[in-house]
JSON list of C-alpha atoms in Angstrom, two decimals:
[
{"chain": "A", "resi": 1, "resn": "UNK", "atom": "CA", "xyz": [0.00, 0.00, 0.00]},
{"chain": "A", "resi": 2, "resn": "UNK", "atom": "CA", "xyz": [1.07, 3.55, -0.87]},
{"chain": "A", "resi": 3, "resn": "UNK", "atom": "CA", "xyz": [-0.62, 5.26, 2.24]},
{"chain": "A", "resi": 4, "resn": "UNK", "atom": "CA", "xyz": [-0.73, 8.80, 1.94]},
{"chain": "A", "resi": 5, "resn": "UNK", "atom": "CA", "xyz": [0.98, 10.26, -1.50]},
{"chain": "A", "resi": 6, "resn": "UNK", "atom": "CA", "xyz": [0.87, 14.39, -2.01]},
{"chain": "A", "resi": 7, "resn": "UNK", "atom": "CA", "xyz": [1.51, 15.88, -5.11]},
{"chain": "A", "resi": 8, "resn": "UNK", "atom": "CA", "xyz": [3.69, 17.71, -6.02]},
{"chain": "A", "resi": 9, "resn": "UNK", "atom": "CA", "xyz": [6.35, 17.44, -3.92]},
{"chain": "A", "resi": 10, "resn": "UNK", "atom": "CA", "xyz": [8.28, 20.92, -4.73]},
{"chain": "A", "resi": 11, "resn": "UNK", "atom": "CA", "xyz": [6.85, 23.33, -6.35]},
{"chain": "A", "resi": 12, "resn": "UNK", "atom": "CA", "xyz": [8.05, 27.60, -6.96]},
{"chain": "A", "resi": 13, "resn": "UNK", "atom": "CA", "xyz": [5.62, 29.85, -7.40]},
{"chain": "A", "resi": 14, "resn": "UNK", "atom": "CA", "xyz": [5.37, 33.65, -7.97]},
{"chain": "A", "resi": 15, "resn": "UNK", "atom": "CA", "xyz": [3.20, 35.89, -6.05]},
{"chain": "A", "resi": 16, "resn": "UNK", "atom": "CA", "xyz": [-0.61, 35.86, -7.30]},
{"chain": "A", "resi": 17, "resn": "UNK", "atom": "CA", "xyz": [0.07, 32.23, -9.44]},
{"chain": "A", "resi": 18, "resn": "UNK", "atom": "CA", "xyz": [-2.37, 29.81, -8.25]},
{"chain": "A", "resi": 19, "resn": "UNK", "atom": "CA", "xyz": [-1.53, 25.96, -7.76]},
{"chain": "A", "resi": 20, "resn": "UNK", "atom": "CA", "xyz": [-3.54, 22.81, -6.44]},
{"chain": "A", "resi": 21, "resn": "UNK", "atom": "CA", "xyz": [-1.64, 20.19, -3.93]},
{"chain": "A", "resi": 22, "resn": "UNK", "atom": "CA", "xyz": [-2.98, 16.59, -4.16]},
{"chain": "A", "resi": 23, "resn": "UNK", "atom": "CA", "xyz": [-3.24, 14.36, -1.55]},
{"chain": "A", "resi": 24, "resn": "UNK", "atom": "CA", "xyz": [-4.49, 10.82, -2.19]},
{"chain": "A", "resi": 25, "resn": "UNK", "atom": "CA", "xyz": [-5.22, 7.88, 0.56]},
{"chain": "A", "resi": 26, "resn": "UNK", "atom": "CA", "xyz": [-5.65, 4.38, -0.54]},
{"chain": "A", "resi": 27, "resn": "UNK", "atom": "CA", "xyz": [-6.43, 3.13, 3.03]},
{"chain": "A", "resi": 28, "resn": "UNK", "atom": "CA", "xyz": [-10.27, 4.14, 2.62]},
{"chain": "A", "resi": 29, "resn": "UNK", "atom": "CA", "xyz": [-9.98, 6.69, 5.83]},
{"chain": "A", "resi": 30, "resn": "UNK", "atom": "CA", "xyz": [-13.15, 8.76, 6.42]},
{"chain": "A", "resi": 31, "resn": "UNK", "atom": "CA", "xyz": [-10.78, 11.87, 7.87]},
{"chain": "A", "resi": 32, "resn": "UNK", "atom": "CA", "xyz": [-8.44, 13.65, 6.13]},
{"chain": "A", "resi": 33, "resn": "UNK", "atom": "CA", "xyz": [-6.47, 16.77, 6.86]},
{"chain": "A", "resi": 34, "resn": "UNK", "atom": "CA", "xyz": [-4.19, 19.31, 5.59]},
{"chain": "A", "resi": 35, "resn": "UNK", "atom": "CA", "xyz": [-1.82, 21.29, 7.96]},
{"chain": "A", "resi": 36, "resn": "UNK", "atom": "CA", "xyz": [0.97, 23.69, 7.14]},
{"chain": "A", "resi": 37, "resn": "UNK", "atom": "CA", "xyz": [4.72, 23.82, 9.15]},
{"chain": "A", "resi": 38, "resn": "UNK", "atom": "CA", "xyz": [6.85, 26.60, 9.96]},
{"chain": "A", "resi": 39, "resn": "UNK", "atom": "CA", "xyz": [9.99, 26.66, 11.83]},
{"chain": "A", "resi": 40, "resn": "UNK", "atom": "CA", "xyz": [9.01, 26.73, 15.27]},
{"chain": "A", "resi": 41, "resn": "UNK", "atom": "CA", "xyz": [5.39, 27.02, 14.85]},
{"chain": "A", "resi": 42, "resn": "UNK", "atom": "CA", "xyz": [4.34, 23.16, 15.14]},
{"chain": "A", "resi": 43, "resn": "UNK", "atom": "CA", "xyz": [1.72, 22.25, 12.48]},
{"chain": "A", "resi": 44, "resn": "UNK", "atom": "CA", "xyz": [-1.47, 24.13, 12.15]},
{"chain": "A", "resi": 45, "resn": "UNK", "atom": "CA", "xyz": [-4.44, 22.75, 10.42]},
{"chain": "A", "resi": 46, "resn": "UNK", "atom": "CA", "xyz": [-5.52, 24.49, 7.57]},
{"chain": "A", "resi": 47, "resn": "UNK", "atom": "CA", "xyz": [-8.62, 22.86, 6.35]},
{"chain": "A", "resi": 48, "resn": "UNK", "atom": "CA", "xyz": [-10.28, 19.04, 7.24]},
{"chain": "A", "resi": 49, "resn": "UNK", "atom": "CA", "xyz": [-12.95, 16.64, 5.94]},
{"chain": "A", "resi": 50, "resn": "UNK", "atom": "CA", "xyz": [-14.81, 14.26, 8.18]},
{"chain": "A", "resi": 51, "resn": "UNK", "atom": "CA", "xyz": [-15.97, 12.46, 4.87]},
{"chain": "A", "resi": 52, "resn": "UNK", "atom": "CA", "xyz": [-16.58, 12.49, 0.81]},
{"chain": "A", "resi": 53, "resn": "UNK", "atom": "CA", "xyz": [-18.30, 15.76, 0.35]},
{"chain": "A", "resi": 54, "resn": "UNK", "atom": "CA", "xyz": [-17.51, 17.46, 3.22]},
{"chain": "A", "resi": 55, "resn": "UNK", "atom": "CA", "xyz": [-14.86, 20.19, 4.41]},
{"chain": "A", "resi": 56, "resn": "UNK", "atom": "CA", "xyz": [-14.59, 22.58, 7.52]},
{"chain": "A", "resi": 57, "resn": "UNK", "atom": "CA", "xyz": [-11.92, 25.13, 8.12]},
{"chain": "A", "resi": 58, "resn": "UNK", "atom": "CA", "xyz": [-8.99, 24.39, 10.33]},
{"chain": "A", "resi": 59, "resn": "UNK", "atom": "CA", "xyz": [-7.02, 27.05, 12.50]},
{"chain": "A", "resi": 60, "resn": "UNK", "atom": "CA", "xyz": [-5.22, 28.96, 9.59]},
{"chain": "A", "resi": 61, "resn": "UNK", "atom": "CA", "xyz": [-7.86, 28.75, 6.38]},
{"chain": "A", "resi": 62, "resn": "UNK", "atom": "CA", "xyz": [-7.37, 32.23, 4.79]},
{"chain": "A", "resi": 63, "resn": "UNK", "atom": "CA", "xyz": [-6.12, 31.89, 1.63]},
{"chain": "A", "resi": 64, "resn": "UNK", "atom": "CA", "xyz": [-6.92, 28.77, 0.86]},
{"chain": "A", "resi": 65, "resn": "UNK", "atom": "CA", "xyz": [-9.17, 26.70, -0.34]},
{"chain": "A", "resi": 66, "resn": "UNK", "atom": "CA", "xyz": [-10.46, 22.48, -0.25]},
{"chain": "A", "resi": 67, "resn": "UNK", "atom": "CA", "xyz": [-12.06, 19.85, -2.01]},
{"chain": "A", "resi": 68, "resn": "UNK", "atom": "CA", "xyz": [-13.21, 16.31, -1.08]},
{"chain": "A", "resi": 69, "resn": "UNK", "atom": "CA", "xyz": [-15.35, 15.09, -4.40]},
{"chain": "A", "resi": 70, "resn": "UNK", "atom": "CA", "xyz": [-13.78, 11.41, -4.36]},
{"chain": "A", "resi": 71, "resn": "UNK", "atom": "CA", "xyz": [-13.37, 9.80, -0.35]},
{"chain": "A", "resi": 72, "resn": "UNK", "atom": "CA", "xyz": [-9.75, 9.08, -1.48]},
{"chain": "A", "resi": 73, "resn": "UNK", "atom": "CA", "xyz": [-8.77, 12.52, -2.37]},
{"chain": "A", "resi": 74, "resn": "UNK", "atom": "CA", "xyz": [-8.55, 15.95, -0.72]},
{"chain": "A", "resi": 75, "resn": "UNK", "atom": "CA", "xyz": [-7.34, 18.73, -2.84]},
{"chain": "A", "resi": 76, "resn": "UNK", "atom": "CA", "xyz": [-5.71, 22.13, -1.24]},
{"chain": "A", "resi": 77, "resn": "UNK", "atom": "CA", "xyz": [-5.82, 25.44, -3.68]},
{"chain": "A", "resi": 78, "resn": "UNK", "atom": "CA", "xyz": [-4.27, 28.55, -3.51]},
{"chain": "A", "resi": 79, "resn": "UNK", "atom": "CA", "xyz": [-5.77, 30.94, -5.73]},
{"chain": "A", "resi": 80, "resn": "UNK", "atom": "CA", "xyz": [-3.71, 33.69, -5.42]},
{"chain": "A", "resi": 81, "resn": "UNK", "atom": "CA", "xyz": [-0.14, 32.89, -3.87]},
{"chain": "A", "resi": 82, "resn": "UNK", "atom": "CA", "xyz": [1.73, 35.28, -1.07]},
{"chain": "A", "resi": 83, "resn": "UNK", "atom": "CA", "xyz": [5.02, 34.71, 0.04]},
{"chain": "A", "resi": 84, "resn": "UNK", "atom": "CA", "xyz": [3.49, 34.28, 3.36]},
{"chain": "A", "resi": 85, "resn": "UNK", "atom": "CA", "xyz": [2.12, 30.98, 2.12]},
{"chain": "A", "resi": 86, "resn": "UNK", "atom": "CA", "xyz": [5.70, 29.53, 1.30]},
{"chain": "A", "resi": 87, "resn": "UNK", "atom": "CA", "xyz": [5.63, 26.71, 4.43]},
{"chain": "A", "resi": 88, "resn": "UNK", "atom": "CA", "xyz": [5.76, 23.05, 4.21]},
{"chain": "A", "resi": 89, "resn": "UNK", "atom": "CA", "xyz": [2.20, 21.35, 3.38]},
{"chain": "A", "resi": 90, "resn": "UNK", "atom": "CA", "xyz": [1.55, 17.79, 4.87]},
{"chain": "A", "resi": 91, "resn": "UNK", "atom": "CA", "xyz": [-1.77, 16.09, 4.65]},
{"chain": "A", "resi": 92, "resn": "UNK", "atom": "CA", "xyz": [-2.89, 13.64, 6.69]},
{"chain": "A", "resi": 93, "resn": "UNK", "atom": "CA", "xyz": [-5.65, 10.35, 6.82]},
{"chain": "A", "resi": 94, "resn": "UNK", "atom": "CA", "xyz": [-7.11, 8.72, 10.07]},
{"chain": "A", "resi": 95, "resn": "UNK", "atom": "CA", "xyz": [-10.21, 6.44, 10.39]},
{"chain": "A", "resi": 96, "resn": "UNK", "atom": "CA", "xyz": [-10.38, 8.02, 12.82]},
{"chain": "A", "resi": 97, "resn": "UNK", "atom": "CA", "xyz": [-7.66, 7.57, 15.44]},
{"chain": "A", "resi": 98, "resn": "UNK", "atom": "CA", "xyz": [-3.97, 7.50, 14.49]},
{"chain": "A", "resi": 99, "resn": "UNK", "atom": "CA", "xyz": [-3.23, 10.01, 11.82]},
{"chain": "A", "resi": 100, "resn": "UNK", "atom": "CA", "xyz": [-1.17, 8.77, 8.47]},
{"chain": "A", "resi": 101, "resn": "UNK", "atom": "CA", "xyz": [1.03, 11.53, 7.20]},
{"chain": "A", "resi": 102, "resn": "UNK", "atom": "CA", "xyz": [2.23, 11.91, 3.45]},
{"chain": "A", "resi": 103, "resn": "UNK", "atom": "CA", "xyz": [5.79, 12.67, 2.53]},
{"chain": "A", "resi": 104, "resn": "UNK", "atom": "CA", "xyz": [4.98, 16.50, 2.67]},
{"chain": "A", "resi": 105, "resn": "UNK", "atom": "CA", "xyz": [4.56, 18.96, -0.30]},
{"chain": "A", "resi": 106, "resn": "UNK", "atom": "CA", "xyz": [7.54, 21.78, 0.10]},
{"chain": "A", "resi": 107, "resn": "UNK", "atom": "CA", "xyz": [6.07, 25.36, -1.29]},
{"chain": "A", "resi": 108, "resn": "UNK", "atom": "CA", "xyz": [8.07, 28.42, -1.94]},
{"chain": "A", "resi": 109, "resn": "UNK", "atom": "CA", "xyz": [6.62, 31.48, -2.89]},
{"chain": "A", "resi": 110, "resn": "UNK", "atom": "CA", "xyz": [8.43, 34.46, -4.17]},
{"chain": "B", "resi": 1, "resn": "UNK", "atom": "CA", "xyz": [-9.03, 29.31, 19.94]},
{"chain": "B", "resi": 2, "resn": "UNK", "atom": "CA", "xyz": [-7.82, 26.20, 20.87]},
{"chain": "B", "resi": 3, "resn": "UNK", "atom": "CA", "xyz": [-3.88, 26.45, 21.50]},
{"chain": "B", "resi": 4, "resn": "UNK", "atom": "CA", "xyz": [-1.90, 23.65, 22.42]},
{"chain": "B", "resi": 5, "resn": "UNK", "atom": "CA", "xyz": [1.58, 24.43, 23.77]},
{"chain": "B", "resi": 6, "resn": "UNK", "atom": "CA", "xyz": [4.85, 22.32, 24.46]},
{"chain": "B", "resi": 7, "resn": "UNK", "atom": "CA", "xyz": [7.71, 23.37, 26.36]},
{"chain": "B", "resi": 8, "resn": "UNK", "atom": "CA", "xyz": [10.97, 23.45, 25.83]},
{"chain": "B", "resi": 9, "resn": "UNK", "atom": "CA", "xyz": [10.90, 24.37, 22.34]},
{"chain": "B", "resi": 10, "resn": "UNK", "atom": "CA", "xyz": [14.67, 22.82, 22.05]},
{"chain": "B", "resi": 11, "resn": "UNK", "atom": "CA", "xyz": [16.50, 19.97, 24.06]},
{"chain": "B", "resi": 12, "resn": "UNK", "atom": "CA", "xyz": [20.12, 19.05, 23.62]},
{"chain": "B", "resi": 13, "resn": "UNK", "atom": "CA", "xyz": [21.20, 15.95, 25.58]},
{"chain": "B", "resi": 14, "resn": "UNK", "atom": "CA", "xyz": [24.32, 13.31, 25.98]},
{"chain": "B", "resi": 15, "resn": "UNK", "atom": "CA", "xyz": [23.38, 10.20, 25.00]},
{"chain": "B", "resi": 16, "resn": "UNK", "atom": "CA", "xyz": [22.82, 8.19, 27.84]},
{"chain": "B", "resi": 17, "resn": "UNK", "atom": "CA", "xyz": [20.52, 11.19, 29.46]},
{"chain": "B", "resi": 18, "resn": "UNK", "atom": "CA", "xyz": [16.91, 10.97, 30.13]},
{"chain": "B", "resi": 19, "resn": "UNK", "atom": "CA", "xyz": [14.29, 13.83, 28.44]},
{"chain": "B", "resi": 20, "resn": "UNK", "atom": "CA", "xyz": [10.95, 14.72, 29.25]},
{"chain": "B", "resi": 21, "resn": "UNK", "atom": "CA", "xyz": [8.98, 17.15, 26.84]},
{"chain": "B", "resi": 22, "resn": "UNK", "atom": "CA", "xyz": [5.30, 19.03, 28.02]},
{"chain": "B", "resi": 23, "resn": "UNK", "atom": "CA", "xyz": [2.51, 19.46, 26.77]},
{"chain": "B", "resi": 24, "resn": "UNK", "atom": "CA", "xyz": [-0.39, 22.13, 27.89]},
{"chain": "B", "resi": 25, "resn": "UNK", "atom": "CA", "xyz": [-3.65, 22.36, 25.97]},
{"chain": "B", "resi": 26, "resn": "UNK", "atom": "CA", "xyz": [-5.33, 25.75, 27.07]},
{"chain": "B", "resi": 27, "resn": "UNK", "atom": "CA", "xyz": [-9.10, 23.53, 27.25]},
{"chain": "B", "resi": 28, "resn": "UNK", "atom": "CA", "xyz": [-9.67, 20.28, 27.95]},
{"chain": "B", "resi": 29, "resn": "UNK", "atom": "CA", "xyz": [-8.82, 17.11, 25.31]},
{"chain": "B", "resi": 30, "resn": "UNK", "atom": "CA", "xyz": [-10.94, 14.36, 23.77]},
{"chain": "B", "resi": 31, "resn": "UNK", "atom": "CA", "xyz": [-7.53, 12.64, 24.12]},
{"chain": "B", "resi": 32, "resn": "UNK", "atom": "CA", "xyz": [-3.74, 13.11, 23.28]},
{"chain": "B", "resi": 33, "resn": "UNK", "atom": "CA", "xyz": [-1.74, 11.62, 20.37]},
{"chain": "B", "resi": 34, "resn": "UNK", "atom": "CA", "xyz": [1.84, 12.16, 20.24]},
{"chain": "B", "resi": 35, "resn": "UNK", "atom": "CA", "xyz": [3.89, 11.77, 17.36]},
{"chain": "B", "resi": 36, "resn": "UNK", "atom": "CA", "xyz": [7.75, 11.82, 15.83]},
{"chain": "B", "resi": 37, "resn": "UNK", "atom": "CA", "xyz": [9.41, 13.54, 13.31]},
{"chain": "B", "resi": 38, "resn": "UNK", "atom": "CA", "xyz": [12.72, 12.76, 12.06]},
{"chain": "B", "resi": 39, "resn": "UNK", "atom": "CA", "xyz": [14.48, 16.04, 10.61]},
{"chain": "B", "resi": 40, "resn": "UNK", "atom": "CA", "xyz": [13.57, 16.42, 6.63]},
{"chain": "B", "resi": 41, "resn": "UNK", "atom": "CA", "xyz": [10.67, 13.71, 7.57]},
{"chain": "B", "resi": 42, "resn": "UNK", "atom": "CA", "xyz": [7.00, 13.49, 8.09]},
{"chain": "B", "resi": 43, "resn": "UNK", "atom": "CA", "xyz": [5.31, 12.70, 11.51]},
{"chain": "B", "resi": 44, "resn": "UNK", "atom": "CA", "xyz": [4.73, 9.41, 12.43]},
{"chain": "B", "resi": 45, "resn": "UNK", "atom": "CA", "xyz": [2.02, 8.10, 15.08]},
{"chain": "B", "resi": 46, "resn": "UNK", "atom": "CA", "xyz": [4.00, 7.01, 18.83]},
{"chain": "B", "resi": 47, "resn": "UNK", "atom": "CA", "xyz": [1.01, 6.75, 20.69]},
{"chain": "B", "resi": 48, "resn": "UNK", "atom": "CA", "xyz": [-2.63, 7.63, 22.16]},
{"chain": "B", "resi": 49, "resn": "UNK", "atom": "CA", "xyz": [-3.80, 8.46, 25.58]},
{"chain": "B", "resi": 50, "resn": "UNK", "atom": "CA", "xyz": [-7.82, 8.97, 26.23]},
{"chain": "B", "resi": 51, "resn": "UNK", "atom": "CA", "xyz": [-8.31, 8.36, 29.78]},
{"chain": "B", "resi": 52, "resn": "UNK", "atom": "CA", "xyz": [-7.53, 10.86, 32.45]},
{"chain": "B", "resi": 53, "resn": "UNK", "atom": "CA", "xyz": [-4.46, 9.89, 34.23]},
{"chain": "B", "resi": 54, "resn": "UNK", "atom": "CA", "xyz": [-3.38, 7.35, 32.17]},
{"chain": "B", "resi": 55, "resn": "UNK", "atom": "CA", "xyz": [0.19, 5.99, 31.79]},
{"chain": "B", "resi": 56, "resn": "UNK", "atom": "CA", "xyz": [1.56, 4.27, 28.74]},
{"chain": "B", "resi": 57, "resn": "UNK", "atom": "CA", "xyz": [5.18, 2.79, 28.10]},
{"chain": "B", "resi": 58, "resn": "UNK", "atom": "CA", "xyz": [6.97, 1.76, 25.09]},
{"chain": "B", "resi": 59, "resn": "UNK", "atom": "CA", "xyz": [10.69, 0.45, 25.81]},
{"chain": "B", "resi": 60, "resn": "UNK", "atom": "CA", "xyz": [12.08, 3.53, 26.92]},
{"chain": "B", "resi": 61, "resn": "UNK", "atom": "CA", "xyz": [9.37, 5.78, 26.75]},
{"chain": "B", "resi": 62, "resn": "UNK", "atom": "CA", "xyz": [6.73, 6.88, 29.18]},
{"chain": "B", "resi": 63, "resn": "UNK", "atom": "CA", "xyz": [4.00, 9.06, 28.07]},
{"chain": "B", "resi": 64, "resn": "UNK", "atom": "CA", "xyz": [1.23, 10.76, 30.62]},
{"chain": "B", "resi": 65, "resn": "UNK", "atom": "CA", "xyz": [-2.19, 12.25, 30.34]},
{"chain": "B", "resi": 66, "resn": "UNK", "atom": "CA", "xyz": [-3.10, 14.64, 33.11]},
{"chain": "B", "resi": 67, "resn": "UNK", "atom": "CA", "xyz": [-5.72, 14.31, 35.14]},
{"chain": "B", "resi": 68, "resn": "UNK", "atom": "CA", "xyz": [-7.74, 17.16, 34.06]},
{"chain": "B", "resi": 69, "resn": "UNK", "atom": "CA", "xyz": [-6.84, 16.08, 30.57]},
{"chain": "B", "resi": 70, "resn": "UNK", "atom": "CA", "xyz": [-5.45, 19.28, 29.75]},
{"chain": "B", "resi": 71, "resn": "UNK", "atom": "CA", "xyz": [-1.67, 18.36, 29.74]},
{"chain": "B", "resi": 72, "resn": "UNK", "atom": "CA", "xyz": [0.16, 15.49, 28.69]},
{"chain": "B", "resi": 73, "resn": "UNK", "atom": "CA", "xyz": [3.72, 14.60, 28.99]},
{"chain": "B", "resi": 74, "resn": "UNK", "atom": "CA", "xyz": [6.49, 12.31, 27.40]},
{"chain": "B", "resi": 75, "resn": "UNK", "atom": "CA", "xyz": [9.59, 10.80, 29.32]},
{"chain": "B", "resi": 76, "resn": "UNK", "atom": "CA", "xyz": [12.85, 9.28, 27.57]},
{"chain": "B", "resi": 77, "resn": "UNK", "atom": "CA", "xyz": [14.85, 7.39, 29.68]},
{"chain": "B", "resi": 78, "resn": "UNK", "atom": "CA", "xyz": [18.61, 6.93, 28.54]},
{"chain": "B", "resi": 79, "resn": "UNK", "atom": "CA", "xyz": [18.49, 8.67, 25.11]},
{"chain": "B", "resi": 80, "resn": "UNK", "atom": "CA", "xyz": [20.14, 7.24, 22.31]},
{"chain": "B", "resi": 81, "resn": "UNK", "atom": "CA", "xyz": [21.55, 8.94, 19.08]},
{"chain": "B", "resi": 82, "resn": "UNK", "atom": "CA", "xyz": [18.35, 7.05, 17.11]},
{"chain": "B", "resi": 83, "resn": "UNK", "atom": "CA", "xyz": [16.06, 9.36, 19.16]},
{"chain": "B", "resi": 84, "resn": "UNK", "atom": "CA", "xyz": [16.86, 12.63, 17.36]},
{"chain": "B", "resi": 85, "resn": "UNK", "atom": "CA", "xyz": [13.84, 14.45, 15.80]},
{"chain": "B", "resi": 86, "resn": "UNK", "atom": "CA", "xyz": [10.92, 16.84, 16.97]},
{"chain": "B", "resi": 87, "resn": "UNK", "atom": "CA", "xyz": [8.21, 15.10, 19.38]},
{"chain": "B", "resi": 88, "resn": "UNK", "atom": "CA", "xyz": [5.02, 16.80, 18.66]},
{"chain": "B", "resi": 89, "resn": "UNK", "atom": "CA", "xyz": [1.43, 16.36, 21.20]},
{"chain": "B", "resi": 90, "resn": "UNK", "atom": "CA", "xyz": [-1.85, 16.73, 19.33]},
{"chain": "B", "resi": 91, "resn": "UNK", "atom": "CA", "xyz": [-4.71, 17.21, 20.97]},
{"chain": "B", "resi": 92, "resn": "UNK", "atom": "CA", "xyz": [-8.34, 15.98, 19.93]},
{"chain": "B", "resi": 93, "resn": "UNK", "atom": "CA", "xyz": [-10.62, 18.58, 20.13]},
{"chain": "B", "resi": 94, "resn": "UNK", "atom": "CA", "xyz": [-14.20, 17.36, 21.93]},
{"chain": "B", "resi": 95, "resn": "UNK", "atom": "CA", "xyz": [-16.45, 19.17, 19.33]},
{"chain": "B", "resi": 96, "resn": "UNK", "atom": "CA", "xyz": [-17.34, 15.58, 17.61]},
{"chain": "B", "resi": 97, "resn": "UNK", "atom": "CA", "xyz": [-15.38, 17.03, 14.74]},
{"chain": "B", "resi": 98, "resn": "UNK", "atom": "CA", "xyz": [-12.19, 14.91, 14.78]},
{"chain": "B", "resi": 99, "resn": "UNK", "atom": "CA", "xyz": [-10.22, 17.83, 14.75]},
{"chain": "B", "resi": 100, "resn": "UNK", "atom": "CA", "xyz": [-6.59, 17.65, 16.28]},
{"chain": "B", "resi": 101, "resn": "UNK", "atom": "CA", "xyz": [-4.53, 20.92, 17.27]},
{"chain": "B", "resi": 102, "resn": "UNK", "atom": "CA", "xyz": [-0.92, 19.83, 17.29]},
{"chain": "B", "resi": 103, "resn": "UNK", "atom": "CA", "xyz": [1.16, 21.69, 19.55]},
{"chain": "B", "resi": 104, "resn": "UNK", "atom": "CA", "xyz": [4.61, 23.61, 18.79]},
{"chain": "B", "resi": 105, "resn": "UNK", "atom": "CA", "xyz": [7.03, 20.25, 18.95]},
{"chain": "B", "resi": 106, "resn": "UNK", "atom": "CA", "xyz": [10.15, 19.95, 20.92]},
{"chain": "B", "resi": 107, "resn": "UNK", "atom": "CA", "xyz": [13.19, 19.20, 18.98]},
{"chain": "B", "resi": 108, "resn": "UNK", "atom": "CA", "xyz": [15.79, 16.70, 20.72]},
{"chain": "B", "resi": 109, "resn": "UNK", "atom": "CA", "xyz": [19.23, 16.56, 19.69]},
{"chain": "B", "resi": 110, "resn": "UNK", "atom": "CA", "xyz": [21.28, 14.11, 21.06]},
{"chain": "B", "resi": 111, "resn": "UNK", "atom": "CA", "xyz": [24.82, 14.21, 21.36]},
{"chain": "B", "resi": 112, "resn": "UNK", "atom": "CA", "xyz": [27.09, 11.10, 21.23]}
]
């Protein structure tokens, strides 16, 4: 089993670009997550989905944006890129319980 | 909101030293997870504690849930050079929501 894969793994953008992250679960988990991580800030959760269809902001959601149409994926869009965005993404799966992290999704803005 | 905080924020040790990282939740927890990260990796699950009070081991590690399941706490005893990375708590939120607040992480360096 894969686990948790997030696409893509690096990615530079300019200010005001836009860009979609992927994360995809093959372990059929009803929870998924996305948090963001900062040097010394821990990991804060941007946006979550307690199923297929559903999505409910996290502690840092400005600026962002979520999908959940397929129970697998969760898909995390920034429509108009700020430096202040440029962080480490990592999304996460849990059934619930234990989360699974992906490999994490490194995003530099300039 | 919901802040979850974890003191110290760095811990260099000698191998062979124990290490005990805190964790304080400013409500009270569903329950406590805490997890490792290895530097340049992702977190990966240790452990969960749900009832108030509770006490958990693995090998070397001891991990506590207060009894007003607001704080938490995790105990290395003898650290080795394998132990290096960032220990992060993550608390469950009791909204029914599944939410978990992770809190700032405490980064261990060990030194041989």
């Amino acid at each position: 089993n894969a686990g948790v894969t997030q696409t893509p793994k690096f990615r530079v953008l300019k200010t005001g670009q836009s860009m979609t992250l992927l994360c995809a679960q093959d372990m059929n988990h009803e929870y998924m997550y996305w948090y963001r991580q900062d040097p010394g800030m821990g990991l804060r959760l941007i946006h979550y989905s307690v199923g297929e269809g559903t999505t409910a902001k996290g502690e840092v959601p400005d600026g962002y944006n979520v999908s959940r149409l397929k129970k697998q994926n969760f898909l995390l869009g920034l429509e108009s890129a700020a430096p202040s965005q440029t962080s480490v993404y990592f999304c996460a799966s849990s059934n619930p319980g234990e989360l699974f992290f992906g490999e994490g999704s490194r995003l530099t803005v300039l | 909101g919901q802040q979850v905080m974890q003191i110290p924020q760095y811990q260099h040790v000698q191998e062979g030293e124990d290490f005990t990282t805190y964790c304080n939740s400013s409500t009270t927890l569903s329950n406590i997870q805490w997890y490792k990260q290895r530097p340049g990796g992702h977190p990966v699950f240790l452990i969960q504690l749900v009832k108030s009070g509770e006490v958990k081991k693995q090998k070397r590690l001891t991990f506590q849930f207060g009894e007003a399941k607001k704080n938490s706490s995790l105990h290395i005893t003898a650290t080795q050079t394998t132990d290096v990375g960032t220990y992060f708590c993550a608390g469950l939120v009791p909204s029914g929501t599944y939410k978990y607040i992770f809190g700032t992480g405490t980064r261990l360096k060990v030194l041989a």
